Coordinates of C-alpha atoms and ligand atoms in Angstrom, one line a residue:
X21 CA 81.4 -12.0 8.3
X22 CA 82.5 -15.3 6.3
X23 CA 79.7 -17.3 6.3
X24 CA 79.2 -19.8 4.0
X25 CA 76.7 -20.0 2.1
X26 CA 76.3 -16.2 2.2
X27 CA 72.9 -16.2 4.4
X28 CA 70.0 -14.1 3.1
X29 CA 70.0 -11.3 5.4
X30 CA 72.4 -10.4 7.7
X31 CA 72.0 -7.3 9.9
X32 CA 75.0 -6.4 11.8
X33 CA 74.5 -4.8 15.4
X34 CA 77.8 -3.2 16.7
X35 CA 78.4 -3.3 20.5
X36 CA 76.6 -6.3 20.8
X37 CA 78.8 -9.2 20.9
X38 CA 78.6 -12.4 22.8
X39 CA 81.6 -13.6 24.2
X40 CA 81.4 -17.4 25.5
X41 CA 82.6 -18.2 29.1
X42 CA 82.7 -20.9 31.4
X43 CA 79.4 -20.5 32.5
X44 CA 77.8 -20.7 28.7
X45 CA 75.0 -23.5 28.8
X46 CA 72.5 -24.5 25.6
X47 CA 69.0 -24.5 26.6
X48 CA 67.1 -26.7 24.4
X49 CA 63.2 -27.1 25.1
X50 CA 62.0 -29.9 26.8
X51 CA 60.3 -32.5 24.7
X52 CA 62.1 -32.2 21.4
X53 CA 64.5 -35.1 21.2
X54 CA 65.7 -33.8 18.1
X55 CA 66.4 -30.2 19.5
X56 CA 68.5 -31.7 22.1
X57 CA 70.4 -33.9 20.4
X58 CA 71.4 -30.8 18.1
X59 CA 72.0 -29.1 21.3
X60 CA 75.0 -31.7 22.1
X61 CA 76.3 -31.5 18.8
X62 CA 77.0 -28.1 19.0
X63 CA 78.1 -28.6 22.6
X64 CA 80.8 -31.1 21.3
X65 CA 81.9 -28.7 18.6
X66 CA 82.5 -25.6 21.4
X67 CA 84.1 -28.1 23.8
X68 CA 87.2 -29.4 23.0
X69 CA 89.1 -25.7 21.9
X70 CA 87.5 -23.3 24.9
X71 CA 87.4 -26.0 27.5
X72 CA 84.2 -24.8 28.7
X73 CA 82.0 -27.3 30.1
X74 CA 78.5 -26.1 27.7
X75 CA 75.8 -28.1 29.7
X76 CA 73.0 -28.9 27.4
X77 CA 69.8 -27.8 29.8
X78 CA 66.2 -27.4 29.8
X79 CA 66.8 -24.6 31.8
X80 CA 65.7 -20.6 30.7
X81 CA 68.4 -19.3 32.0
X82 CA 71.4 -20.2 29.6
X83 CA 72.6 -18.1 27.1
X84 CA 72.7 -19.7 23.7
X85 CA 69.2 -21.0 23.3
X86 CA 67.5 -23.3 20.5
X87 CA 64.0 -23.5 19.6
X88 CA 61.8 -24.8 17.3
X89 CA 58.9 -22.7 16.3
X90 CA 58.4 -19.5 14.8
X91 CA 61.0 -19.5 12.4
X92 CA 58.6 -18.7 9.6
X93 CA 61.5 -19.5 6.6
X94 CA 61.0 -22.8 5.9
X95 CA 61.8 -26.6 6.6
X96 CA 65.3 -25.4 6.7
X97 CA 65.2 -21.8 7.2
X98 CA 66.4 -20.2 10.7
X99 CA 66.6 -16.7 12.6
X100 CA 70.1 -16.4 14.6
X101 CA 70.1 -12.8 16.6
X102 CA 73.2 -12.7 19.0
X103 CA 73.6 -9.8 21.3
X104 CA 75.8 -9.4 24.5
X105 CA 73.4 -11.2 26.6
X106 CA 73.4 -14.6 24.2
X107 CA 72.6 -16.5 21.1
X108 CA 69.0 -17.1 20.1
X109 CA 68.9 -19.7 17.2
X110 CA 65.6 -20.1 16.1
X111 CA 63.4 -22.5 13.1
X112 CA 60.4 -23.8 12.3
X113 CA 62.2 -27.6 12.0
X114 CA 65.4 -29.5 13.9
X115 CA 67.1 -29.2 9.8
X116 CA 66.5 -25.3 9.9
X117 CA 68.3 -25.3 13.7
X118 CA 71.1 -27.9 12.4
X119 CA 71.5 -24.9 9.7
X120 CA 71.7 -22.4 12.4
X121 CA 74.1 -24.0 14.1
X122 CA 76.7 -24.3 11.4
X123 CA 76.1 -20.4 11.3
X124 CA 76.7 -20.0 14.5
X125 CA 80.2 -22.4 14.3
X126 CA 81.1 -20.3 11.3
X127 CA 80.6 -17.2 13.4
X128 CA 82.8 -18.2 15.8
X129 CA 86.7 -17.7 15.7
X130 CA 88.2 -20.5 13.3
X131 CA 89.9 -21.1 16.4
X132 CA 87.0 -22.9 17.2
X133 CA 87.6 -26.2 14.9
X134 CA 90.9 -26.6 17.3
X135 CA 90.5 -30.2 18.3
X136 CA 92.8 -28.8 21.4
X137 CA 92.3 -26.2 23.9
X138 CA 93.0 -22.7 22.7
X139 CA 93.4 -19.6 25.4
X140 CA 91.7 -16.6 23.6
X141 CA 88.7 -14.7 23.8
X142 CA 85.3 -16.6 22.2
X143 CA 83.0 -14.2 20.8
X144 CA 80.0 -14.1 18.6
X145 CA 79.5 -10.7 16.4
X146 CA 76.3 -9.1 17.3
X147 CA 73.6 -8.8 14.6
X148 CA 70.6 -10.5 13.4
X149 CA 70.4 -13.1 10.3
X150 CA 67.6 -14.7 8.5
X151 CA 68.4 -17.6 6.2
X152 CA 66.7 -20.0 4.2
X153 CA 68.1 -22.1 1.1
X154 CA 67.6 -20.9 -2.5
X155 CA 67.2 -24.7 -3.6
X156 CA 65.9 -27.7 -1.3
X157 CA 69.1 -29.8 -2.4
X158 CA 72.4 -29.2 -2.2
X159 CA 74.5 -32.3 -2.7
X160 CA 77.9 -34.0 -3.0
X161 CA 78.6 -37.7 -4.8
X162 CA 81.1 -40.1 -3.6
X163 CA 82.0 -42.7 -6.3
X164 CA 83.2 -45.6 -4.4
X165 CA 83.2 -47.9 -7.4
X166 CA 86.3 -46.7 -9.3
X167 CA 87.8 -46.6 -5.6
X168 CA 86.0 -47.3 -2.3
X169 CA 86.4 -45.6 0.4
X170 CA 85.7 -46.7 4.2
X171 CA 82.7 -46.0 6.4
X172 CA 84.8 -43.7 8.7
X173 CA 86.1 -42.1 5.7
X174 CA 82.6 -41.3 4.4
X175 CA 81.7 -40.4 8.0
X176 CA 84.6 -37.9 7.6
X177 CA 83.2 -36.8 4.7
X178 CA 79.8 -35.9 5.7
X179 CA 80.5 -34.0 8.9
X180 CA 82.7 -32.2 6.2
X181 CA 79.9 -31.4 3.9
X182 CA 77.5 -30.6 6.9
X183 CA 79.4 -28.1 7.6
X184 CA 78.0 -26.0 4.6
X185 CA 75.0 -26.7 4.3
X186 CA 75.1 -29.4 1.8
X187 CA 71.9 -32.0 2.8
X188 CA 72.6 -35.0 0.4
X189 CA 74.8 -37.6 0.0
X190 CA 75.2 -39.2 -3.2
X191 CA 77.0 -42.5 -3.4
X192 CA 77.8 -44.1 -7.0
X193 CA 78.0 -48.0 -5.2
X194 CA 78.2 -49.7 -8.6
X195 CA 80.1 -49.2 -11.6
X196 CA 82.0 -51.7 -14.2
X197 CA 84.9 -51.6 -12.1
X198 CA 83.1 -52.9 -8.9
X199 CA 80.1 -53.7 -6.6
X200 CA 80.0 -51.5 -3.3
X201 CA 77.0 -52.4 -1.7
X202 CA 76.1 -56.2 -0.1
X203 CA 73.0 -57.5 -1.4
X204 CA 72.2 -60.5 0.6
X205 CA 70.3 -62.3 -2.4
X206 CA 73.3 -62.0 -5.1
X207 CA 76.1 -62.7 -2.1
X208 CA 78.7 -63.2 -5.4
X209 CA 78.0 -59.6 -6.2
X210 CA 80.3 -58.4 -3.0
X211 CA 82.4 -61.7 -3.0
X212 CA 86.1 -61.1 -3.8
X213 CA 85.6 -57.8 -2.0
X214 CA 83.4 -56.2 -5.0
X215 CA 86.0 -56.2 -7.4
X216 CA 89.1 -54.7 -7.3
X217 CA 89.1 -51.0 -8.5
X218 CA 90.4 -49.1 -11.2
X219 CA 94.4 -50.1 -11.6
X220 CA 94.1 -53.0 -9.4
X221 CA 93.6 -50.8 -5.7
X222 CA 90.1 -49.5 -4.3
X223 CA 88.6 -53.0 -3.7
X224 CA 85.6 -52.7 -0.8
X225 CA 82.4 -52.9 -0.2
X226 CA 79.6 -51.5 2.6
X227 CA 77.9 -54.5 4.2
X228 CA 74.0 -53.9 5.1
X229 CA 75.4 -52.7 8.8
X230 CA 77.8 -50.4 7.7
X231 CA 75.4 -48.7 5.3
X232 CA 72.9 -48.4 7.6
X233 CA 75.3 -47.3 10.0
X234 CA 76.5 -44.5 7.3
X235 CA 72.7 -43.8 6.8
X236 CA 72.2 -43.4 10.3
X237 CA 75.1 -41.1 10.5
X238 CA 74.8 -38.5 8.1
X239 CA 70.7 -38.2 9.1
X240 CA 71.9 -37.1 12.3
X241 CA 73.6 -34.1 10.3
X242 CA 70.3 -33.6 8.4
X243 CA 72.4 -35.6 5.5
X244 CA 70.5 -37.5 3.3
X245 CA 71.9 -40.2 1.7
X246 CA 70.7 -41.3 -2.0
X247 CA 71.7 -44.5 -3.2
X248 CA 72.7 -45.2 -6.6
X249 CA 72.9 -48.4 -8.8
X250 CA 73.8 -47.5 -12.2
X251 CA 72.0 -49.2 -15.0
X252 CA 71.4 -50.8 -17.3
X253 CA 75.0 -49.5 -18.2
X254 CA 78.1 -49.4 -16.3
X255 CA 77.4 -53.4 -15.1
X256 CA 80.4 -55.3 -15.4
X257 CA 81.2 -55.5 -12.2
X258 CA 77.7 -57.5 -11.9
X259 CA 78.0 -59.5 -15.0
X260 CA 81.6 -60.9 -13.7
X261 CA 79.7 -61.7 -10.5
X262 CA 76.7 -63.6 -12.0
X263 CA 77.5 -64.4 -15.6
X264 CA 73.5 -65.0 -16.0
X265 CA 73.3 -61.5 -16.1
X266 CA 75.4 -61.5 -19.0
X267 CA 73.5 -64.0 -21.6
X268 CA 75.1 -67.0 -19.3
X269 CA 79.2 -65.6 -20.7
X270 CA 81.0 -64.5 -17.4
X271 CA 82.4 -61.1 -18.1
X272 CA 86.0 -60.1 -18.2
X273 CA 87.0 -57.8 -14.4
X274 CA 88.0 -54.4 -15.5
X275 CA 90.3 -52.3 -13.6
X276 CA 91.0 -49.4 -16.3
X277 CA 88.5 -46.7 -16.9
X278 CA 86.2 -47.3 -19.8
X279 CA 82.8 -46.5 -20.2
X280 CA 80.0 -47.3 -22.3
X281 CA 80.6 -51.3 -23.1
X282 CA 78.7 -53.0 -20.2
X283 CA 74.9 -53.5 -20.6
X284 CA 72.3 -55.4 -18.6
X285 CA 70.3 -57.6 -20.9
X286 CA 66.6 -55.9 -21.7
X287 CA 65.3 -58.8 -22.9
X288 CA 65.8 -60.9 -20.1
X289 CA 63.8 -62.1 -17.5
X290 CA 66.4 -62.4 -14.8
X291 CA 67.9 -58.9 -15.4
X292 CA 63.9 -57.3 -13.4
X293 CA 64.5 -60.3 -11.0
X294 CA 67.7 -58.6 -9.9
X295 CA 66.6 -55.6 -10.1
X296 CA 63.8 -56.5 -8.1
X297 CA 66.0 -57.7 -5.5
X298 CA 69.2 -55.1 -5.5
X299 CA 66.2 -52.0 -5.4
X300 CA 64.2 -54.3 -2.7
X301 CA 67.0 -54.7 0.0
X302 CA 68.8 -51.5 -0.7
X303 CA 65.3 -49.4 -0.8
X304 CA 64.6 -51.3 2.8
X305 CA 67.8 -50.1 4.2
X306 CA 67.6 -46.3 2.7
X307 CA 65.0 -44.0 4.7
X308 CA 65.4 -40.7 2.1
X309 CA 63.3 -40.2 -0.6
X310 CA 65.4 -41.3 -3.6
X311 CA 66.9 -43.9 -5.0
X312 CA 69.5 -43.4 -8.3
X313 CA 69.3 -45.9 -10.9
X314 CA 72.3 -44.1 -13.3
X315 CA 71.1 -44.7 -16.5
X316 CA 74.0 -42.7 -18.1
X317 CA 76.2 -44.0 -21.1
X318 CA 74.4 -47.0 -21.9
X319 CA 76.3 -47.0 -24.8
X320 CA 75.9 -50.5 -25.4
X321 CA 71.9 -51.0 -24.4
X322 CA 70.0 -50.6 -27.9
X323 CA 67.7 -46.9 -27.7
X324 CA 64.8 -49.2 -27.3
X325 CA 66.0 -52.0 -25.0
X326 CA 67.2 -48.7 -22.7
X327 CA 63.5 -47.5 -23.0
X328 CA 62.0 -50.8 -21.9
X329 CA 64.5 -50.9 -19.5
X330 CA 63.6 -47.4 -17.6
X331 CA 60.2 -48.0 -18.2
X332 CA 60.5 -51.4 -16.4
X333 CA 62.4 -50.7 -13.6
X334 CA 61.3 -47.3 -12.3
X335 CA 57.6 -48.8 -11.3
X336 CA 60.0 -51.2 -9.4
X337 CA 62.1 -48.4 -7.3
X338 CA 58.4 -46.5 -7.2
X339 CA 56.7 -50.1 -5.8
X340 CA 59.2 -50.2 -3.2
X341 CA 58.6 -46.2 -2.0
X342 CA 61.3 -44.7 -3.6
X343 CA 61.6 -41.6 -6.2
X344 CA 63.5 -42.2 -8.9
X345 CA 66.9 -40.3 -9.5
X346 CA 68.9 -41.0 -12.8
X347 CA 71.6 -39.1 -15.3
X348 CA 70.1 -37.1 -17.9
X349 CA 69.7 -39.7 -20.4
X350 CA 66.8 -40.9 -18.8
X351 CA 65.0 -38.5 -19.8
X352 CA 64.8 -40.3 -23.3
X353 CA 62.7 -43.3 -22.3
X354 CA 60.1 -40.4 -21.2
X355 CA 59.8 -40.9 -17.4
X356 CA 57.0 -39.9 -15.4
X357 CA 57.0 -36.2 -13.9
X358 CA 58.0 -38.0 -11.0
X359 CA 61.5 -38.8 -11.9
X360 CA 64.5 -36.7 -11.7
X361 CA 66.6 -36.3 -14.4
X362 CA 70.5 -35.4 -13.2
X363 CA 72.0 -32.8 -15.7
X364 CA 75.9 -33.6 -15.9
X365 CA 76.0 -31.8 -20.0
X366 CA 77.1 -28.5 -19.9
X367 CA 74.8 -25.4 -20.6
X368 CA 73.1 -25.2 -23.4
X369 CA 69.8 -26.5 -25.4
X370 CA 68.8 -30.2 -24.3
X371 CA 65.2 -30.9 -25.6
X372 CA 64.6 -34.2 -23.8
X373 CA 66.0 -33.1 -20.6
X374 CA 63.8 -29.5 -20.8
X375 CA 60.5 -31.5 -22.4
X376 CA 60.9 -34.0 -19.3
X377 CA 60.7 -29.6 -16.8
X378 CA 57.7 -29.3 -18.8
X379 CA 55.6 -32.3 -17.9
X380 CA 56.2 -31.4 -14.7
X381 CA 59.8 -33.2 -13.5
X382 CA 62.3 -31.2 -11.2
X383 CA 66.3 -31.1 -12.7
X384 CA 69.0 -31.5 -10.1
X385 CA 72.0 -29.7 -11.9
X386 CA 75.3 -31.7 -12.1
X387 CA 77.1 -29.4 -14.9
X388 CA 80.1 -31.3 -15.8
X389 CA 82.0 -28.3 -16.7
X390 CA 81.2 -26.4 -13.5
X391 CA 80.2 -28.8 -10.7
X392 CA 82.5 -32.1 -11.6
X393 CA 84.9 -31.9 -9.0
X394 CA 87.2 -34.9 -10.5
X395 CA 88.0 -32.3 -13.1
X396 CA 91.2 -30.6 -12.4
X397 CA 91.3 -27.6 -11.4
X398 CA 94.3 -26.7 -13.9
X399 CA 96.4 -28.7 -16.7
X400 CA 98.9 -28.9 -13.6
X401 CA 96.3 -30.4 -11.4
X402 CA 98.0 -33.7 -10.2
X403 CA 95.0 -35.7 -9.6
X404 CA 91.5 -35.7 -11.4
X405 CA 90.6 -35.4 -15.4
X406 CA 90.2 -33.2 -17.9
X407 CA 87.2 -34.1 -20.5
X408 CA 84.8 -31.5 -19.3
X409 CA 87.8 -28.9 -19.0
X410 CA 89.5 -27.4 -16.4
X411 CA 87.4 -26.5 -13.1
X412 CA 89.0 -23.7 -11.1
X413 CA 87.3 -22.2 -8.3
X414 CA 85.8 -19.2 -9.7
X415 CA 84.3 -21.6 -12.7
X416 CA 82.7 -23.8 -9.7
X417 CA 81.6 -20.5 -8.3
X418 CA 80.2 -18.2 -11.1
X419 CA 77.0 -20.2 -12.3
X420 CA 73.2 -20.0 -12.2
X421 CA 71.9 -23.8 -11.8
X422 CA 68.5 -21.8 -13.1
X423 CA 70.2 -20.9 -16.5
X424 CA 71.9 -23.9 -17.7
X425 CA 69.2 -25.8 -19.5
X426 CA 67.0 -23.5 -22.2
X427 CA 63.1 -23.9 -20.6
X428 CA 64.3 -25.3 -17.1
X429 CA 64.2 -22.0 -15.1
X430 CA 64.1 -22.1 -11.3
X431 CA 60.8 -23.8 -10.3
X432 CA 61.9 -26.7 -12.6
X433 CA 65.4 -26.7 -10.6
X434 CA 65.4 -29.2 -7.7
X435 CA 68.8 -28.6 -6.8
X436 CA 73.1 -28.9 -7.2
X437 CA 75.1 -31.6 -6.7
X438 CA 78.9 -31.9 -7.4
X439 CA 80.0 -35.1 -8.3
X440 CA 83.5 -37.0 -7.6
X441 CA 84.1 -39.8 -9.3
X442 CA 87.2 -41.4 -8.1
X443 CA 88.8 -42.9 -11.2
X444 CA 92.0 -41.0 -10.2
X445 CA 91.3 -40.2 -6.4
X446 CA 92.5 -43.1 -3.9
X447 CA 92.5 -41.9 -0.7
X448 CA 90.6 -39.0 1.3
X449 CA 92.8 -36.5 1.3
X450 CA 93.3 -36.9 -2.5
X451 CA 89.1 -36.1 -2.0
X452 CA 89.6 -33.2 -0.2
X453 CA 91.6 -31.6 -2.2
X454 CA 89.7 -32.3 -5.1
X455 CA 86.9 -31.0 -2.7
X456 CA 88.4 -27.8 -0.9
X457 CA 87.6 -25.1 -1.9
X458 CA 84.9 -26.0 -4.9
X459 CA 82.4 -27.3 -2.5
X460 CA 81.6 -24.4 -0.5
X461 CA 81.4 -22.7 -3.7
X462 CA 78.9 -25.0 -5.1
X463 CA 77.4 -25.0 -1.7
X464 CA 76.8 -21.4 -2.1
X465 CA 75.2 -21.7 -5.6
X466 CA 72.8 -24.0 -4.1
X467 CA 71.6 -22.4 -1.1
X468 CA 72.6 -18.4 -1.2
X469 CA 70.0 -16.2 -3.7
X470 CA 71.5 -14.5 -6.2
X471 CA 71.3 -11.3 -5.5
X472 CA 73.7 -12.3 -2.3
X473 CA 76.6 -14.5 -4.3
X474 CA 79.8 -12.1 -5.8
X475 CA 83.0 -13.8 -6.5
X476 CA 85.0 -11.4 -4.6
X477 CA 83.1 -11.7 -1.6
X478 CA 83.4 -14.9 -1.7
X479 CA 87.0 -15.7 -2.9
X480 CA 87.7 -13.7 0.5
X481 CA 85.2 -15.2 2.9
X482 CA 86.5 -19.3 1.5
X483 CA 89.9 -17.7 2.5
X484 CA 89.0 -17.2 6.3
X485 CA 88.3 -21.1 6.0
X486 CA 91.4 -22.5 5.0
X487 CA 93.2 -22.0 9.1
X488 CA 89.2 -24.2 10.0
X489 CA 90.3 -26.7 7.4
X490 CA 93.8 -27.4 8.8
X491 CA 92.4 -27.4 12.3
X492 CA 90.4 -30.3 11.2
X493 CA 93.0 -32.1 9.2
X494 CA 90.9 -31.6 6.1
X495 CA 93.1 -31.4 3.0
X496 CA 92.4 -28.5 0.7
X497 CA 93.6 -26.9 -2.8
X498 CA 95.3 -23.7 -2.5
X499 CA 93.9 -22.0 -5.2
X500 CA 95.8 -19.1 -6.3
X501 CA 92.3 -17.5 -7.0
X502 CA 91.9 -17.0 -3.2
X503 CA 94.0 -14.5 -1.0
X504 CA 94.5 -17.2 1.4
X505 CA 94.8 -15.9 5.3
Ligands
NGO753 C1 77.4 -39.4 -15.3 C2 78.8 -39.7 -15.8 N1 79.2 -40.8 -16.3 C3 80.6 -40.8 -16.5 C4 80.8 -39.3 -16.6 O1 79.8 -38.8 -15.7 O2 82.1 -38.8 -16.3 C5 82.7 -39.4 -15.1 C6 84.1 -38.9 -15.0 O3 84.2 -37.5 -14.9 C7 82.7 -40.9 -15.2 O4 83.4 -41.5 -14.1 C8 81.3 -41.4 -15.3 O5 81.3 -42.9 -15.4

C-alpha cells in the first residue's frame, strides 16, 4: 500500500475490498458543518475520473461514512477500516477526518487524480488503519520575496501539500529584495508592486483580500498559514519604501541575492512604530497561532541592538495574540519559553538553540542540509543552490528531526518544515520540481514514527505517485533514486 506518510498501523484484510459504484454516497452526520464540508471535498476529488454522482447525505445508509467521535488518536489522528460493504473513516476532530480522507484518496487507484473520466474498476483494499502524526507540525515555506508567486498559484500549492499531510504554510512575505504583503498604514511599502525581485522579475504583492482569501483557503485543508516578516535584517525592501526606516537615507532597490547588509534601526523610535503597525494589521488578518518575525542573518544589527530588538518586538506579536516564530538566531536575545526557534544549521552542537529546549521552548526543524528544498538536488540540478550541499531524495528522507540538535530530543521537537526560498525558482512548476519528490519525504519524517519510515519502502511507495502527480499537472524531479512506475 503507498501511503504517504506511512500510517501507524495498517492491518490488511484480504477479500474485503470496496469497489465504488454509481450508487456510492458519503454520509456525514448531521450537525457538523465541518464534517460535511469534508464530506464534499472528498466528493469533488472522486467525481470528476469515475463519474459517479457521490451525494453527500445525512443518510445511514451510504457506504463511505465520516464521523467525528471516538477516534481516540488525537486532534489529528483517524481510524479508516474498509471492507466490501464500505469505508468507515473515523476521528476525534474535522483535521483527524481531513487526514483520513487523503488516506483514503491515496488508497484509491492513482487513476483517481484524473481530472477526466476514467472507465476502470474503483476499489478500496480491505484492511484496518490507525494513524496519528509523530509531530503536531509538518510544514512547507514559500519565499515570495526573492520571487512572488500568485494567490492561485499558492492555492495550487496548498491543495498540493494537503495532500500529505503537511498542516502549515509558511510564507517568507518580506525580504531585501521586496515587500509581499499590503499594509494599509505604510501604503509605499507595496507601491511599485513591492519591489521588483531578484534579477529584475518576481515583482507582486498579496493585498489584505487576497491574503485573507489564501488564509481562508488553505484552513479549509486544515492548512495553517504562518506569516513571516523578517527582521530586523533582510529589510531593504522597507527602507527603499520609507527611507525613515533607514536613519532618513532612502536605500538602494536590490534585485541580486545578498544577505546580511540590511538592518532596521534598534535605536529608533519609528522602527516599534512599524512594527507595531505591520504585526497589528497582519496579526488581524492571520487566525493560526504564529506569527514569524525571521530574525536570521542580521549581519548588520549590532549583537546588542538585535537583543533589544527581539526583546522589543516579541511582547508586540505576543500583545497582538500571536506566538512568536523566528530563525535560530533568536535564540541569542534569550526569548521566552514561548517562542520558537526555527533550526535551518545542520546537525550538530548549538548551545543557544538547545539552552532556549531547556527553559522550556519547542524547535521546529528546518535543517538546511536535509530539508532546504532550494538546494539542488545534484551539481547538475538546473535550478536551486548549493551552500548547504546537495539534497537528493534519500538525504531529504533519512533523518531524525529528534537527533539533530545535542539536548533537543523529541518532546523539545515541535515539528519540520522544508523551506523554498525562490532566489532561483520563478515559476510553479520550477517549485514543484524543486518540491517533488522531497516533500513527501519530509512529510514522512514529520508525521510517520520511526519505527515505520525505511528508505526502500519508501523510494517505492513515492514511485506509485509520480502517474498522481502528472494527472494533476504537478511538475516533479525524476530522481534516479526512485524506480519510477
Ligand atoms: C533562514 C535563511 N536565511 C537565508 C538562508 O536561510 O538561506 C536561504 C537560501 O538557501 C536564503 O534565501 C535566506 O535568506
Amino acid at each position: 500500500m503507498g501511503v504517504i506518510p506511512a500510517p501507524m498501523e495498517v492491518r490488511p484484510a484480504p477479500g474485503q475490498d470496496f469497489r465504488l459504484g454509481p450508487d456510492t454516497a458519503i454520509f456525514t452526520e448531521p450537525g457538523s458543518a465541518e464534517a460535511r464540508r469534508i464530506g464534499e471535498y472528498l466528493a469533488a476529488l472522486l467525481r470528476p475520473a469515475t463519474g459517479y454522482p457521490i451525494p453527500v447525505t445525512d443518510e445511514n445508509t451510504a457506504t463511505i461514512t465520516l464521523r467525528l467521535g471516538g477516534g481516540g488518536l488525537g486532534p489529528e489522528g483517524y481510524r479508516l477500516t474498509t471492507n466490501v460493504d464500505g469505508v468507515s473513516v473515523r476521528a476525534d476532530a474535522p483535521a483527524g477526518l481531513f487526514a483520513g480522507v487523503q488516506t483514503l484518496r491515496q488508497l484509491l487507484p492513482a487513476d483517481i487524480e484524473s481530472p477526466a473520466l476514467v472507465a476502470r474498476e474503483w476499489t478500496v483494499p480491505g484492511g484496518a488503519i490507525a494513524d496519528r502524526p509523530r509531530f503536531p507540525y509538518r510544514g512547507a515555506m514559500l519565499d515570495l520575496a526573492r520571487h512572488f508567486h500568485t494567490l492561485d498559484e499558492i492555492k495550487a500549492f496548498v491543495d498540493q501539500i494537503a495532500a500529505y499531510k503537511v498542516n502549515h504554510l509558511h510564507l517568507h512575505l518580506t525580504d531585501d529584495q521586496g515587500w509581499r504583503i499590503e499594509i494599509l498604514s505604510w501604503p509605499k511599502l507595496t507601491a511599485g508592486d513591492g519591489g521588483s525581485g531578484v534579477d529584475g522579475a518576481g515583482g507582486g504583492y498579496l493585498t489584505q483580500a487576497e491574503y485573507a482569501e489564501l488564509v481562508a483557503y488553505a484552513a479549509e485543508r486544515y492548512v495553517t498559514v504562518v506569516p513571516e516578516i523578517d527582521m530586523p535584517g533582510h529589510t531593504n525592501a522597507a527602507q527603499v519604501a520609507y527611507p525613515e526606516l533607514n536613519g532618513g537615507i532612502a536605500a538602494t532597490p536590490r534585485t541580486d541575492t545578498a544577505v546580511g547588509y540590511s538592518s532596521l534601526r534598534g535605536g529608533d523610535e519609528v522602527t516599534y512604530a512599524f512594527v507595531e503597525d505591520v504585526v497589528r494589521e497582519l496579526a488581524a488578518l492571520t487566525p493560526g497561532p504564529y506569527l514569524h518575525v525571521g530574525g536570521d542573518e542580521a549581519d548588520a544589527t549590532p549583537d546588542g541592538d538585535y537583543r533589544t530588538f527581539m526583546r522589543r518586538i516579541i511582547p508586540i506579536v505576543e500583545r497582538h495574540g500571536k506566538k512568536v516564530l523566528g530563525w535560530h538566531e533568536i535564540a541569542k536575545a534569550d526569548p521566552p519559553a514561548s517562542v520558537v526557534p526555527q533550526f535551518w544549521g545542520s546537525a550538530g552542537t548549538h548551545p543557544e538553540v538547545a539552552a532556549a529546549a531547556t527553559r522550556g521552548a519547542r524547535v521546529l526543524m528546518s535543517p538546511s542540509n536535509r530539508a532546504y528544498l532550494d538546494m539542488k538536488y545534484t551539481p547538475d540540478t538546473p535550478l536551486g543552490l548549493d551552500w548547504a550541499g546537495y539534497i537528493e531524495v534519500r538525504d531529504a528522507y533519512e533523518w531524525d528531526p529528534a537527533a539533530q540538535i545535542e539536548g533537543v530530543g523529541e518532546a523539545h521537537v515541535l515539528g519540520v518544515e522544508a523551506p523554498l526560498w525562490s532566489e532561483t525558482m520563478r515559476t510553479l512548476a520550477d517549485v514543484e520540481t524543486m518540491t517533488y519528490p522531497r516533500l513527501p519525504a519530509i512529510a514522512e519524517v514529520g508525521w510517520s514514527a520511526v519505527d515505520r519510515r525505511d528508505w526502500e519502502s519508501f523510494r517505492h511507495r513515492v514511485a506509485a505517485h509520480a502517474p498522481r502527480w502528472t494527472l494533476r499537472g504537478t511538475a516533479f524531479h525524476r530522481s534516479p533514486q526512485i524506480p519510477w512506475e
